[in-house]
Short mmCIF file of C-alpha atoms in Angstrom, two decimals:
data_model
loop_
_atom_site.label_atom_id
_atom_site.label_comp_id
_atom_site.label_asym_id
_atom_site.label_seq_id
_atom_site.Cartn_x
_atom_site.Cartn_y
_atom_site.Cartn_z
CA MET A 1 151.11 -164.46 16.60
CA ILE A 2 148.83 -165.97 19.27
CA VAL A 3 151.43 -168.81 19.83
CA ASN A 4 154.35 -166.43 19.53
CA TYR A 5 152.88 -164.12 22.45
CA LEU A 6 152.30 -167.29 24.47
CA VAL A 7 155.99 -168.15 23.93
CA PHE A 8 157.07 -164.69 25.13
CA ALA A 9 155.00 -165.08 28.10
CA LEU A 10 156.95 -168.17 29.00
CA GLY A 11 160.21 -166.21 29.26
CA LEU A 12 162.60 -168.77 27.93
CA LYS A 13 165.80 -167.20 26.79
CA ALA A 14 166.38 -170.26 24.08
CA THR A 15 163.19 -168.95 22.18
CA LEU A 16 163.77 -165.10 22.15
CA TYR A 17 165.49 -164.74 18.97
CA ILE A 18 163.52 -166.99 16.91
CA SER A 19 160.13 -165.53 18.44
CA VAL A 20 161.25 -161.97 17.68
CA ALA A 21 161.83 -163.04 13.94
CA ILE A 22 158.57 -164.79 13.67
CA LEU A 23 156.72 -161.80 14.99
CA GLY A 24 158.51 -159.66 12.71
CA VAL A 25 157.51 -161.80 9.73
CA CYS A 26 153.83 -161.88 11.11
CA TYR A 27 153.75 -157.93 11.27
CA GLY A 28 155.24 -157.55 7.83
CA VAL A 29 152.83 -160.01 6.15
CA HIS A 30 150.10 -158.10 8.33
CA PHE A 31 151.01 -154.73 6.78
CA SER A 32 151.42 -155.80 3.14
CA VAL A 33 148.10 -157.83 3.20
CA MET A 34 146.37 -154.81 4.72
CA VAL A 35 146.58 -152.88 1.36
CA SER A 36 144.93 -155.35 -0.78
CA THR A 37 142.42 -156.51 1.72
CA SER A 38 141.00 -152.84 2.36
CA SER A 39 140.90 -152.02 -1.19
CA GLU A 40 138.99 -155.25 -2.16
CA LEU A 41 136.65 -155.02 0.74
CA PHE A 42 135.87 -151.26 0.71
CA GLY A 43 136.57 -150.17 -2.93
CA LEU A 44 139.01 -147.50 -4.18
CA LYS A 45 136.51 -144.46 -4.01
CA GLN A 46 137.41 -143.65 -0.33
CA PHE A 47 140.72 -145.81 0.13
CA GLY A 48 142.74 -143.32 1.53
CA LYS A 49 140.42 -142.43 4.35
CA ILE A 50 139.89 -145.96 5.20
CA TYR A 51 143.34 -147.11 4.76
CA ASN A 52 144.60 -144.18 7.15
CA PHE A 53 141.72 -145.36 9.58
CA ILE A 54 143.14 -148.88 9.71
CA LEU A 55 146.66 -147.76 10.12
CA LEU A 56 145.67 -145.75 13.01
CA ALA A 57 145.27 -148.72 15.05
CA ASN A 58 148.89 -149.46 15.22
CA PRO A 59 149.96 -146.23 17.30
CA LEU A 60 146.40 -146.61 19.38
CA GLY A 61 147.38 -150.15 20.38
CA ALA A 62 150.82 -149.11 21.01
CA LEU A 63 149.61 -146.54 23.39
CA VAL A 64 146.96 -148.79 25.15
CA PHE A 65 149.18 -151.76 25.27
CA SER A 66 152.43 -149.86 26.45
CA SER A 67 150.30 -148.34 29.39
CA LEU A 68 149.09 -151.77 30.23
CA ALA A 69 152.68 -153.23 30.00
CA GLY A 70 153.91 -150.26 32.30
CA TYR A 71 151.03 -150.91 34.88
CA VAL A 72 151.61 -154.84 35.09
CA TYR A 73 155.30 -154.15 35.44
CA ASP A 74 154.96 -151.79 38.26
CA HIS A 75 152.38 -154.00 39.88
CA GLU A 76 154.91 -157.09 39.71
CA ALA A 77 157.81 -155.05 40.92
CA ALA A 78 155.68 -154.00 43.90
CA LYS A 79 154.83 -157.60 44.48
CA GLN A 80 158.56 -158.65 44.29
CA HIS A 81 159.86 -156.06 46.60
CA SER A 82 156.71 -155.96 48.96
CA VAL A 83 157.96 -152.63 50.26
CA ALA A 84 155.56 -149.74 49.44
CA ALA A 85 157.46 -147.01 47.91
CA VAL A 86 157.21 -143.86 49.81
CA ALA A 87 155.92 -140.98 47.77
CA GLY A 88 158.49 -138.55 46.46
CA SER A 89 161.36 -141.08 47.34
CA ASP A 90 164.25 -141.97 45.01
CA HIS A 91 163.50 -145.80 45.65
CA VAL A 92 163.26 -147.36 42.18
CA MET A 93 161.47 -150.84 42.04
CA VAL A 94 162.94 -153.24 39.59
CA CYS A 95 161.01 -156.31 38.33
CA TYR A 96 163.00 -159.50 37.68
CA GLY A 97 161.89 -162.59 35.58
CA PRO A 98 159.22 -163.43 33.23
CA SER A 99 156.52 -162.63 35.54
CA CYS A 100 157.11 -158.80 34.88
CA PHE A 101 155.33 -159.02 31.54
CA ARG A 102 153.41 -162.43 31.52
CA LEU A 103 149.75 -161.06 32.00
CA THR A 104 150.77 -158.26 29.04
CA PHE A 105 151.48 -161.01 26.72
CA PHE A 106 148.45 -163.19 27.72
CA VAL A 107 146.28 -160.17 26.97
CA LEU A 108 148.07 -159.75 23.65
CA SER A 109 147.43 -163.32 22.69
CA GLY A 110 143.92 -162.89 23.80
CA MET A 111 143.64 -159.87 21.50
CA ALA A 112 145.22 -161.77 18.67
CA CYS A 113 142.67 -164.53 19.08
CA LEU A 114 139.86 -161.99 18.95
CA GLY A 115 141.34 -160.77 15.83
CA THR A 116 141.50 -164.30 14.33
CA PHE A 117 137.79 -164.84 15.38
CA LEU A 118 136.64 -161.64 13.55
CA SER A 119 138.69 -162.44 10.52
CA VAL A 120 137.07 -165.66 10.32
CA ILE A 121 133.57 -164.02 10.67
CA LEU A 122 134.56 -161.48 7.70
CA THR A 123 135.73 -164.33 5.53
CA VAL A 124 132.51 -166.13 6.14
CA ARG A 125 130.54 -162.98 5.30
CA ILE A 126 132.25 -162.12 2.12
CA ARG A 127 132.43 -165.58 0.68
CA PRO A 128 129.37 -165.27 -1.23
CA VAL A 129 130.75 -162.19 -3.01
CA TYR A 130 133.77 -164.15 -4.08
CA GLN A 131 131.88 -167.04 -5.23
CA THR A 132 129.86 -164.95 -7.37
CA LEU A 133 132.72 -163.26 -8.87
CA TYR A 134 134.96 -166.27 -9.28
CA GLY A 135 132.44 -169.20 -9.53
CA GLY A 136 134.25 -171.66 -11.72
CA GLY A 137 137.03 -172.33 -9.09
CA PRO A 138 140.39 -170.88 -8.34
CA SER A 139 141.81 -170.81 -11.89
CA SER A 140 138.69 -169.07 -13.48
CA GLN A 141 138.72 -165.25 -14.36
CA PRO A 142 136.26 -163.01 -13.07
CA ARG A 143 132.83 -162.90 -14.79
CA SER A 144 132.23 -159.82 -16.96
CA SER A 145 128.94 -158.54 -18.01
CA ALA A 146 129.80 -158.03 -21.62
CA HIS A 147 128.82 -161.54 -22.38
#
């Protein structure tokens, strides 16, 4: 996703369709892995509450980042036109080119970097648990207490 957002920031027409397809696959993998990851990390007792809390990140992110995208677009449009819009006038500023959303995609890429970093930290923290459960290697079965 990080590289994909950086490709979006470049604004190349030739990469648009493939980048959208890759981003769709990334989101599909994310939402399908989220169920098993949350159930393994937090258990099934409060799974519904925890899963809904995790799902809440999607609309909150859409709210925050769409506001950011609107602000960046308006700022870039004002820079391109360099004419201050008079309050109450019908003048609509339109932004042209990849600079309209470049900063937004850089911020999204940075947030994806932060998410990747936090995922690595989580992986390191839970590794001892999985080594205890599956100590013999990837093909071994979970150890049971019945032995």
